[in-house]
Amino acid sequence: MSMHAPSGGLMVAISATFKRDLTLLLRRRGEVLNPLVFFALVITLFPIGISPDPQLLAEIAPGLLWVAALLAALLSLDSLFRSDYDDGSLEQLLLAPQPLAALSLAKVAVHWLLTGLPLALMAPILGIMLALPAGSYMVLALSLALGTASLSLIGAIGAALTVGLARGGVLLSLLVLPLYIPVLIFGAGAVQAAILGDGIAAHLAILGALLAISLMLAPWAIAASLRISING
Amino acid sequence: MWAFINKLRSPKWFYAISAKLQPWFWAAAVLLLLLGSVWGLVFAPADYQQGNSFRIIYVHVPAAFLAQSIFVSMAISGLVFMVWKIKVADMAATVMAPLGAAMTFVALFSGAVWGVPTWGTWWMWDARLTSMLILLFLYLGVIALRGAFSSRDSGSRAASVLAMVGVINIPIIKYSVDWWYTLHQPASFTITGRSAMPMEMWAPLLIMVLGFYCFFIALTLMRTRSEILRRETNKRWVQELVEEVR
Amino acid sequence: MSLCLQARQLACERDDRWLFEGLDLDIQRGEIVRIEGPNGSGKTTLLKILSGQLSDYHGDIYWNGDSMRKVREHFLANLLYLGHAPGIKAGLSPLENLAWYQALSGEKGDDCQREKALEQVGLSGFEDVPAGQLSAGQQRRIALARLTLTKRALWVLDEPFTAIDRHGVAALEAQLVAHANAGGCVLVTTHHELTASSVLRRVQLG
């Protein structure tokens, strides 16, 4: 039996992991749809709880939409590594002769593609229901698409830290929600600026910068956290 | 440097050296806090705008400073523990978390009390208070995560990673909250917003800040020592220590 | 015979309890080493350390004479580890499961190869059935198909016989011996009695 050197093939491994997670989630559509239904449901609660007055709703709509989308994205985080942990494939992922940070990035990308992006696309429809002023719809979708990518990355750190715990769900929210605040501020801020007719370039640029920082640092933190959790 | 790191590996060495350091920090803390409070509460002049209520600054500002510094030192301890596997660093981080959370709470509470005479309400979404509140949640997260693991070693590592992630985020959170606050401009002035403070006012403040730091160091040393004893109960040197006391 | 994996003065402390201390272990090519010991003696932990999953151990591990911490990637490229859980996704078919594992090591492979591997573990006809519909034993067989599919020198197997029927056990045992005879090495824990073979060596823990 001959020894062989690491054969590389990082791209093969990354694309296979991406495809695998995508296939798995698409086969269980419920898991993809649940956050979207949750989003719509929470948005429905506000007019009922506050007032159906369109003027009042329009004023708070940017914040409501952003907070509800953020919570919906959070809802699906717990399952990001959970089933891999339960069936032992997380262990195997850690033993692949490939950088774990890159492989976990592929998993996070799938999470964003099937939660963050649909939430961003759905938000304008809910915006209509909250009487969101015209002209801010594109910005709402764009800020959510950019922002939820950071949320997925930051949230994955929390998911990786709590995956070994039997009841990690509530703890996960406690860990990641404070870290979500900057994204919330600039995301909701962008929509508000668009309504007021101010420039939105600065907001989107900052959201982009937050995403860049998350992209650089989060994969390492996720990888380190997964190694800790697997030894739970 | 390396010799020092290697010495730190031994909890026994730390236990001995901290016994020598501890009284000095306690003495300094008591002295500075006494001097600072008497000077600040009795001799410093009243504020021309806020009157005597400004004196709460002598608790609020040092507590807020400490709340942030403790998080940073907790994250550094976590890093030292992860990189060099120095257990004492983790023990220190363990005892720092509740201390930091308590300091954050003191800063929040004193801020709320201060809010009554200045704003006429217990709570304002002031930039500093909001950042402090988020910091409190970060502390609670670290404490909860450490406690959630059944294996203490894993809990220590997880808490270290979270503290490091948090410390990278603190400046970002602070910056965004400040930005958010200036955008909405709800209040006319912040509690500690002015920089031109006469010497008679800030000298006692400086003394109070130093006193709070000494108090923190002394308390951390003391609690780390008991944490060492707790974790090393089964080690020979601890049992010999117990025999001596008996 | 050449040295494959070497451990010197290996010790593992978890939460102030020493699972094992001062363990010296030499695993040669062409050997099956069975780790034995009562429950809780640290068999699984030892396998996790020797397969590079746990890094908080004392002592040194050498892979072909080089320190493991330095040649980790080379080591992982030659390792096949099967743990307690088979690592099979219920939502994917056996073929898809195997394809991912091949890709993880950087090989694309093809379905023909994978079908052959599945046939060897007696799963022909089940290639496209979602693994969740298969029995526990069948799922473990999918994992075992990786032994044929990916050529690795070092096999680290934690209780590989769990849920496998008698016929499968005999086939797996034969496979382990064949691997050792071909110059590979096997590190295994099992409650199942392995037929004494010239290549088998026992190491007692606890």
XYZ file of C-alpha atoms in Angstrom:
684
model
C 0.000 0.000 0.000
C 1.624 3.228 -1.110
C 1.371 6.501 0.714
C 0.097 9.397 -1.230
C 0.620 13.077 -0.876
C -2.428 15.311 -0.441
C -3.933 15.429 -3.890
C -5.348 18.923 -3.553
C -8.700 19.146 -5.279
C -9.977 21.828 -2.950
C -12.392 23.099 -5.571
C -13.778 19.587 -6.061
C -14.386 19.278 -2.336
C -15.938 22.729 -2.012
C -18.303 22.334 -4.947
C -19.296 18.836 -3.835
C -20.088 20.098 -0.329
C -22.073 22.976 -1.779
C -24.011 20.646 -4.061
C -24.622 18.154 -1.262
C -26.093 20.704 1.121
C -28.168 22.242 -1.630
C -29.582 18.841 -2.621
C -30.345 17.940 0.978
C -32.216 21.170 1.676
C -34.102 21.120 -1.606
C -35.311 17.614 -0.799
C -36.774 18.881 2.449
C -38.591 21.942 1.164
C -40.389 22.500 4.430
C -37.165 23.586 6.074
C -36.630 26.168 3.346
C -40.212 27.430 3.483
C -40.583 27.637 7.266
C -38.464 30.798 7.754
C -40.391 32.489 4.935
C -43.754 31.651 6.476
C -42.437 32.785 9.844
C -41.361 36.091 8.285
C -44.817 36.699 6.792
C -46.520 35.668 10.034
C -44.484 38.006 12.240
C -45.139 40.894 9.849
C -48.864 40.091 10.079
C -48.734 40.348 13.867
C -47.609 43.974 13.920
C -50.604 45.696 12.303
C -52.819 43.558 14.528
C -50.822 44.400 17.643
C -50.216 48.078 16.939
C -52.660 49.657 14.512
C -53.760 49.236 10.903
C -53.079 52.928 10.255
C -50.947 53.009 7.066
C -49.142 56.177 8.091
C -47.970 54.734 11.384
C -47.029 51.429 9.747
C -45.067 53.157 6.991
C -42.984 54.924 9.599
C -41.917 51.773 11.403
C -41.931 49.450 8.372
C -38.145 49.502 7.657
C -37.293 48.463 11.187
C -40.096 45.886 11.408
C -39.136 44.234 8.140
C -35.491 44.095 9.099
C -36.081 42.759 12.614
C -38.525 40.124 11.375
C -36.176 39.009 8.580
C -33.317 38.830 11.068
C -35.333 36.612 13.395
C -36.425 34.406 10.506
C -32.805 33.935 9.434
C -31.901 33.107 13.023
C -34.621 30.469 13.193
C -33.001 28.246 10.577
C -29.450 28.571 11.928
C -29.665 25.823 14.509
C -30.055 23.152 11.821
C -26.991 24.364 9.903
C -24.600 21.823 11.465
C -27.050 19.878 13.645
C -27.890 16.969 11.321
C -24.255 16.629 10.247
C -23.323 16.412 13.912
C -25.989 13.822 14.662
C -25.198 11.432 11.820
C -21.419 11.671 12.142
C -20.668 13.374 8.847
C -19.411 16.466 10.667
C -16.666 14.300 12.119
C -15.760 13.215 8.599
C -15.844 16.814 7.355
C -13.268 17.696 9.999
C -11.037 14.847 8.858
C -11.030 15.806 5.202
C -7.542 16.730 4.006
C -8.913 20.135 3.062
C -9.064 23.412 4.976
C -12.167 23.211 7.177
C -12.740 26.970 6.946
C -13.263 26.704 3.175
C -15.631 23.745 3.473
C -17.722 25.438 6.149
C -17.906 28.522 3.939
C -19.591 26.338 1.303
C -22.176 25.254 3.868
C -22.831 28.841 4.946
C -23.221 29.868 1.302
C -26.008 27.301 0.898
C -27.678 28.584 4.055
C -27.683 32.139 2.697
C -28.854 31.050 -0.734
C -31.878 29.246 0.710
C -32.791 31.579 3.588
C -31.230 35.037 3.273
C -31.829 35.461 -0.424
C -35.487 34.262 -0.423
C -36.168 36.508 2.587
C -34.715 39.468 0.697
C -36.824 38.674 -2.360
C -39.963 38.275 -0.283
C -39.519 41.434 1.809
C -40.868 43.896 -0.841
C -44.191 42.021 -0.921
C -44.507 42.365 2.841
C -43.401 45.972 2.418
C -46.519 46.635 0.365
C -48.619 45.260 3.204
C -46.936 47.666 5.639
C -47.481 50.598 3.274
C -43.746 51.058 2.784
C -43.272 54.250 0.723
C -42.468 53.748 -2.959
C -38.864 54.055 -4.008
C -37.474 52.050 -1.101
C -38.364 48.560 -2.311
C -35.190 47.911 -4.275
C -33.080 49.173 -1.380
C -34.979 46.938 1.047
C -34.261 43.827 -1.027
C -30.665 44.819 -1.695
C -29.866 45.687 1.926
C -31.435 42.435 3.105
C -29.524 40.381 0.521
C -26.228 41.972 1.570
C -27.013 41.994 5.273
C -28.301 38.431 5.595
C -25.017 37.182 4.109
C -23.206 38.689 7.117
C -25.914 37.318 9.405
C -25.413 33.795 8.036
C -21.646 34.031 8.537
C -21.827 35.433 12.068
C -24.683 33.132 12.999
C -22.749 30.096 11.795
C -20.144 30.799 14.502
C -22.884 30.543 17.101
C -24.340 27.450 15.447
C -20.907 25.818 15.440
C -20.368 26.655 19.115
C -23.701 25.201 20.207
C -24.024 22.203 17.855
C -22.724 19.787 20.487
C -25.270 20.917 23.066
C -28.539 19.043 23.324
C -30.634 22.199 23.696
C -28.587 24.850 21.987
C -31.380 26.719 20.255
C -32.147 29.457 22.775
C -28.513 29.825 23.734
C -27.687 30.296 20.059
C -29.990 33.337 19.887
C -28.435 34.763 23.043
C -24.968 34.432 21.512
C -25.576 35.833 18.054
C -28.274 38.491 18.451
C -25.944 41.071 20.071
C -23.494 40.498 17.228
C -26.262 41.155 14.685
C -26.856 44.727 15.868
C -24.437 46.567 13.527
C -25.942 44.822 10.498
C -29.446 45.705 11.708
C -28.521 49.357 12.221
C -27.093 49.848 8.757
C -29.610 47.617 6.995
C -32.677 49.335 8.446
C -30.817 52.641 8.112
C -30.410 52.119 4.377
C -34.166 51.636 3.898
C -34.932 54.675 6.031
C -32.457 56.774 4.067
C -34.106 55.679 0.830
C -37.525 56.778 2.157
C -36.161 60.156 3.216
C -34.454 60.530 -0.146
C -30.962 60.621 1.356
C -28.028 58.900 -0.269
C -27.951 55.170 0.362
C -24.468 54.509 -1.032
C -22.820 54.971 2.379
C -25.148 52.474 4.071
C -24.710 49.847 1.420
C -20.949 50.414 1.426
C -20.842 49.826 5.180
C -23.016 46.706 4.835
C -20.523 45.547 2.192
C -17.626 46.279 4.518
C -19.293 44.313 7.325
C -19.729 41.421 4.904
C -16.071 41.636 3.873
C -14.927 41.506 7.513
C -17.267 38.579 8.221
C -16.033 36.750 5.133
C -12.444 37.171 6.240
C -12.780 36.244 9.899
C -15.916 34.131 10.378
C -14.730 30.985 8.505
C -11.778 30.609 10.890
C -13.976 31.109 13.924
C -16.496 28.584 12.542
C -13.753 26.026 11.937
C -12.281 26.501 15.424
C -15.744 26.254 16.998
C -16.589 23.072 15.115
C -13.375 21.457 16.362
C -14.339 22.376 19.918
C -17.896 21.098 19.548
C -16.930 17.768 18.046
C -14.970 16.987 21.221
C -17.881 18.171 23.402
C 9.417 36.092 27.706
C 9.397 32.339 27.151
C 10.587 31.722 30.670
C 7.676 33.781 31.924
C 5.157 31.916 29.783
C 6.533 28.621 31.004
C 6.214 29.757 34.604
C 2.616 30.743 33.951
C 1.914 27.152 32.968
C 2.158 26.195 36.607
C -0.903 27.156 38.653
C 1.196 26.555 41.755
C 3.640 29.315 40.740
C 0.778 31.678 40.024
C -0.803 30.846 43.365
C 2.402 31.759 45.169
C 3.167 34.945 43.245
C -0.402 36.227 43.435
C -0.331 35.843 47.211
C 2.485 38.385 47.273
C 0.858 40.786 44.812
C -2.663 40.701 46.169
C -2.248 42.803 49.364
C -0.577 45.630 47.435
C -3.461 45.907 45.021
C -6.017 45.748 47.821
C -4.194 48.521 49.698
C -3.929 50.674 46.575
C -7.604 50.084 45.744
C -8.846 51.058 49.207
C -6.589 54.122 49.346
C -7.468 55.389 45.858
C -11.181 54.738 46.205
C -11.318 56.508 49.573
C -9.326 59.481 48.309
C -11.284 59.686 45.062
C -14.737 59.453 46.676
C -14.038 61.996 49.376
C -12.488 64.410 46.905
C -15.123 63.837 44.284
C -18.169 63.831 46.547
C -17.177 66.513 49.031
C -14.535 68.849 47.646
C -15.070 68.921 43.901
C -17.276 71.861 42.829
C -20.851 71.268 41.725
C -21.610 71.323 38.016
C -23.066 74.635 36.780
C -25.698 72.801 34.741
C -26.421 69.561 36.582
C -25.647 70.609 40.130
C -24.653 67.842 42.503
C -26.180 65.047 40.468
C -23.153 65.076 38.173
C -21.191 63.443 41.007
C -22.516 60.067 39.956
C -19.885 60.339 37.227
C -17.375 59.121 39.824
C -19.042 55.718 39.786
C -20.523 55.632 36.306
C -17.424 56.401 34.248
C -14.961 54.111 36.080
C -17.496 51.263 35.953
C -18.039 51.807 32.219
C -14.272 51.876 31.590
C -13.821 48.714 33.562
C -16.742 46.944 31.878
C -15.025 47.341 28.515
C -11.497 46.639 29.756
C -12.579 43.451 31.477
C -14.052 42.131 28.233
C -10.789 42.846 26.439
C -8.699 41.184 29.155
C -11.087 38.226 29.137
C -10.583 37.834 25.393
C -6.796 38.139 25.759
C -6.856 35.488 28.489
C -8.897 33.306 26.148
C -6.337 33.772 23.384
C -3.453 32.946 25.740
C -5.340 29.825 26.860
C -6.026 28.694 23.289
C -2.526 29.372 21.925
C -0.269 28.346 24.804
C -2.725 26.094 26.661
C -2.093 27.982 29.890
C -4.775 26.873 32.322
C -4.360 29.824 34.674
C -5.394 32.130 31.817
C -8.650 30.227 31.484
C -9.241 30.307 35.222
C -8.742 34.078 35.156
C -11.147 34.391 32.208
C -13.695 32.314 34.119
C -13.700 34.644 37.107
C -13.510 37.799 34.988
C -16.806 37.168 33.177
C -19.184 37.657 36.149
C -17.033 40.558 37.390
C -17.315 42.263 34.016
C -21.047 41.625 33.849
C -21.428 43.127 37.336
C -19.434 46.211 36.330
C -21.565 46.615 33.202
C -24.638 46.392 35.376
C -23.234 49.032 37.762
C -22.545 51.324 34.797
C -26.072 50.778 33.464
C -27.703 51.250 36.845
C -25.758 54.420 37.679
C -26.589 55.711 34.213
C -30.295 55.071 34.833
C -30.187 56.787 38.217
C -28.401 59.722 36.619
C -31.061 59.846 33.955
C -33.753 60.840 36.480
C -32.420 64.351 37.261
C -30.975 64.992 33.777
C -33.601 63.562 31.456
C -36.481 63.089 33.822
C -36.699 59.408 32.997
C -35.019 56.190 34.101
C -34.080 55.099 30.649
C -33.072 56.858 27.464
C -31.761 55.152 24.377
C -28.561 57.091 24.743
C -25.610 55.853 22.661
C -23.435 54.978 25.646
C -26.191 53.272 27.601
C -27.242 51.275 24.537
C -23.676 50.097 23.914
C -23.425 49.149 27.578
C -26.641 47.167 27.368
C -25.338 45.234 24.357
C -22.086 44.624 26.227
C -24.096 43.153 29.097
C -25.724 40.722 26.653
C -22.307 39.755 25.302
C -21.131 38.992 28.852
C -24.258 36.944 29.563
C -23.656 34.977 26.351
C -20.089 34.098 27.361
C -21.189 33.066 30.861
C -24.105 30.983 29.543
C -21.992 29.259 26.890
C -19.322 28.274 29.393
C -21.939 26.773 31.650
C -23.745 24.892 28.897
C -21.017 22.326 28.216
C -20.839 19.180 30.283
C -17.089 19.015 29.759
C -15.368 21.939 31.416
C -12.472 21.909 28.933
C -14.790 22.281 25.956
C -16.753 25.008 27.726
C -13.526 26.904 28.349
C -12.508 26.736 24.701
C -15.956 27.710 23.429
C -16.094 30.675 25.823
C -12.624 31.753 24.679
C -13.646 31.735 21.013
C -16.825 33.663 21.780
C -14.909 36.241 23.837
C -12.507 36.758 20.934
C -15.351 37.096 18.429
C -17.018 39.541 20.820
C -13.938 41.678 21.279
C -13.595 42.112 17.515
C -17.239 43.143 17.411
C -17.240 45.599 20.324
C -15.666 48.510 18.369
C -17.952 47.792 15.412
C -21.020 47.759 17.673
C -19.876 50.936 19.420
C -19.305 52.728 16.137
C -22.638 51.689 14.658
C -24.580 52.573 17.805
C -22.949 56.036 17.886
C -23.868 56.482 14.243
C -27.415 55.303 14.864
C -27.737 57.722 17.779
C -26.529 60.799 15.890
C -28.930 59.939 13.083
C -31.974 59.906 15.350
C -30.853 62.670 17.760
C -33.479 62.133 20.446
C -31.786 63.901 23.386
C -30.062 67.245 23.583
C -26.916 66.067 25.322
C -25.257 62.904 26.514
C -24.375 62.306 30.105
C -20.638 62.524 29.741
C -20.439 64.227 26.408
C -18.479 67.315 27.376
C -14.713 67.344 27.177
C -13.977 70.677 28.866
C -14.058 69.568 32.475
C -12.179 71.637 35.025
C -9.172 70.079 36.676
C -10.894 69.959 40.125
C -13.529 67.692 38.575
C -11.466 65.288 36.551
C -8.567 64.764 38.942
C -10.787 62.823 41.396
C -12.300 61.028 38.416
C -8.846 59.861 37.346
C -8.161 58.661 40.888
C -11.461 56.790 40.951
C -10.676 55.123 37.628
C -7.283 53.997 38.935
C -8.930 52.797 42.140
C -11.495 50.759 40.211
C -8.710 49.139 38.174
C -6.740 48.221 41.279
C -9.910 46.827 42.823
C -10.523 44.749 39.696
C -6.965 43.376 39.666
C -7.079 42.533 43.370
C -10.454 40.853 43.078
C -9.404 38.903 39.968
C -6.262 37.670 41.716
C -8.267 36.613 44.747
C -10.944 34.811 42.790
C -8.441 33.192 40.421
C -6.671 31.812 43.488
C -9.812 30.153 44.752
C -10.552 28.889 41.228
C -7.051 27.338 41.151
C -7.708 25.576 44.452
C -11.094 24.403 43.236
C -9.780 22.940 39.997
C -6.556 21.519 41.395
C -8.134 19.946 44.470
C -6.709 16.573 43.579
C -3.174 17.794 42.919
C -0.485 17.024 45.487
C 0.557 20.601 46.146
C -2.967 21.616 47.053
C -3.394 18.690 49.413
C -0.066 19.503 51.063
C -1.317 23.063 51.438
C -4.441 21.798 53.157
C -2.339 19.655 55.505
C -0.258 22.700 56.446
C -3.334 24.719 57.309
C -4.653 21.923 59.457
C 8.118 -3.799 7.834
C 8.193 -0.088 8.240
C 6.752 2.093 10.918
C 3.472 3.786 10.182
C 2.169 5.468 13.292
C 4.064 5.977 16.509
C 2.965 7.393 19.835
C 5.370 8.334 22.614
C 4.372 8.947 26.230
C 0.832 9.671 25.120
C -1.460 10.918 27.866
C -4.896 12.401 27.860
C -6.441 14.415 30.669
C -10.076 15.367 30.481
C -11.508 17.555 33.176
C -8.753 16.634 35.634
C -9.127 12.895 35.089
C -6.349 10.965 33.368
C -7.892 8.638 30.800
C -4.506 7.098 30.103
C -0.903 8.025 30.758
C 2.527 7.126 29.431
C 1.213 5.169 26.494
C 3.785 4.032 23.924
C 2.409 2.607 20.743
C 4.063 1.479 17.508
C 1.947 0.520 14.574
C 3.785 -1.146 11.710
C 2.675 -1.552 8.157
C 0.950 -4.861 7.656
C -0.519 -4.952 11.144
C -3.963 -4.984 12.678
C -3.860 -3.440 16.131
C -6.854 -3.969 18.354
C -7.305 -1.568 21.259
C -8.924 -3.338 24.191
C -10.240 -2.143 27.493
C -13.359 -1.827 29.583
C -15.988 0.836 28.929
C -14.751 4.297 29.769
C -11.081 3.370 29.493
C -10.585 5.896 26.716
C -10.594 3.677 23.612
C -12.615 6.101 21.533
C -10.621 9.067 22.822
C -7.383 7.292 21.919
C -8.642 6.620 18.399
C -9.718 10.242 18.085
C -6.271 11.405 19.157
C -4.505 8.966 16.837
C -6.711 10.050 13.936
C -5.855 13.691 14.514
C -9.252 14.859 15.760
C -8.279 15.753 19.295
C -5.327 18.019 19.854
C -5.313 18.389 23.637
C -3.095 15.440 24.453
C 0.318 15.238 26.059
C 3.172 13.379 24.406
C 4.094 13.024 20.745
C 2.665 11.287 17.729
C 4.765 10.549 14.678
C 3.551 9.738 11.215
C 6.258 7.922 9.197
C 8.787 9.426 11.580
C 7.615 13.024 11.279
C 5.770 14.848 14.007
C 2.046 14.671 13.354
C 1.518 18.360 14.052
C 3.772 19.136 11.076
C 2.552 16.609 8.516
C -1.125 16.717 9.421
C -2.357 17.182 5.907
C -0.256 14.330 4.528
C -1.493 12.191 7.395
C -5.153 13.007 6.738
C -4.702 12.203 3.047
C -3.726 8.665 4.051
C -6.290 8.106 6.774
C -9.715 6.578 6.719
C -11.595 6.944 9.988
C -14.971 5.420 10.737
C -16.500 6.468 14.030
C -19.499 5.361 16.087
C -21.902 7.174 13.782
C -21.601 6.019 10.178
C -21.653 9.539 8.720
C -24.325 8.699 6.179
C -26.875 11.320 5.171
C -30.423 9.946 5.317
C -31.563 12.311 2.585
C -28.984 11.177 0.045
C -28.731 7.920 -1.858
C -25.768 5.598 -1.215
C -24.201 6.746 -4.490
C -24.516 10.405 -3.542
C -23.131 9.749 -0.073
C -20.072 8.044 -1.496
C -19.601 10.750 -4.127
C -19.330 13.391 -1.406
C -16.776 11.368 0.517
C -14.684 10.903 -2.605
C -14.874 14.615 -3.372
C -13.785 15.477 0.173
C -10.449 13.879 -0.552
C -10.260 15.766 -3.819
C -11.203 12.940 -6.203
C -14.125 13.201 -8.567
C -14.487 9.445 -9.144
C -17.355 8.031 -11.182
C -20.580 6.173 -10.536
C -19.188 2.977 -12.059
C -16.502 2.833 -9.347
C -18.987 3.591 -6.627
C -21.487 0.999 -7.850
C -18.758 -1.598 -7.721
C -17.882 -0.631 -4.149
C -21.536 -0.853 -3.128
C -21.819 -4.252 -4.777
C -18.896 -5.493 -2.675
C -20.703 -4.634 0.552
C -23.867 -6.292 -0.742
C -25.868 -3.208 -1.558
C -26.400 -3.639 -5.276
C -29.955 -2.734 -6.113
C -30.038 -0.070 -3.395
C -27.796 2.457 -5.169
C -30.476 5.102 -5.643
C -32.681 4.490 -2.595
C -32.475 7.305 -0.013
C -30.218 6.029 2.760
C -32.859 6.930 5.339
C -35.017 4.079 4.044
C -32.236 1.536 4.620
C -31.605 -0.338 7.873
C -28.908 0.635 10.362
C -26.755 -2.252 9.161
C -27.168 -1.254 5.544
C -26.225 2.334 6.366
C -23.072 1.121 8.046
C -22.303 -0.933 4.961
C -22.404 2.250 2.879
C -19.757 3.669 5.176
C -17.765 0.462 4.870
C -17.878 0.736 1.082
C -15.474 3.633 1.496
C -12.812 1.110 2.513
C -12.800 -0.270 -1.026
C -13.510 2.978 -2.773
C -10.774 5.194 -1.352
C -7.303 3.747 -1.132
C -5.870 4.727 2.230
C -2.915 3.221 4.069
C -4.212 3.699 7.617
C -7.664 2.583 8.694
C -8.901 3.709 12.078
C -12.154 1.917 12.843
C -14.185 2.514 16.002
C -16.568 -0.433 16.493
C -16.935 -1.159 12.763
C -18.928 -4.374 13.343
C -21.873 -2.625 15.017
C -25.197 -3.576 13.394
C -23.497 -5.796 10.781
C -24.847 -9.331 10.292
C -22.727 -12.471 10.658
C -22.039 -12.788 6.974
C -20.934 -9.185 6.732
C -18.688 -9.554 9.774
C -16.763 -12.387 8.134
C -16.359 -10.395 4.925
C -15.161 -7.321 6.822
C -12.676 -9.370 8.825
C -11.290 -10.797 5.627
C -11.034 -7.314 4.221
C -9.052 -6.094 7.236
C -6.612 -8.982 6.940
C -6.247 -8.427 3.197
C -5.534 -4.747 3.823
C -2.840 -5.596 6.332
C -1.309 -8.187 4.028
C -1.171 -5.589 1.279
C 0.963 -3.383 3.520
C -1.678 -1.191 5.073
C -2.370 -0.894 8.763
C -5.559 -1.095 10.759
C -6.330 0.322 14.181
C -9.565 -1.064 15.536
C -11.732 -1.268 18.633
C -14.444 -3.872 18.796
C -16.345 -6.006 21.265
C -16.503 -8.637 18.589
C -13.955 -11.473 18.884
C -11.585 -11.249 15.930
C -10.346 -14.579 14.617
C -6.742 -14.864 15.709
C -4.556 -14.052 12.799
C -0.825 -13.674 12.383
C -1.250 -9.969 11.677
C -3.356 -9.210 14.757
C -1.868 -7.530 17.824
C -3.671 -6.456 20.983
C -3.062 -3.369 23.084
C -4.663 -3.213 26.514
C -5.941 0.061 27.919
C -7.046 0.786 31.463
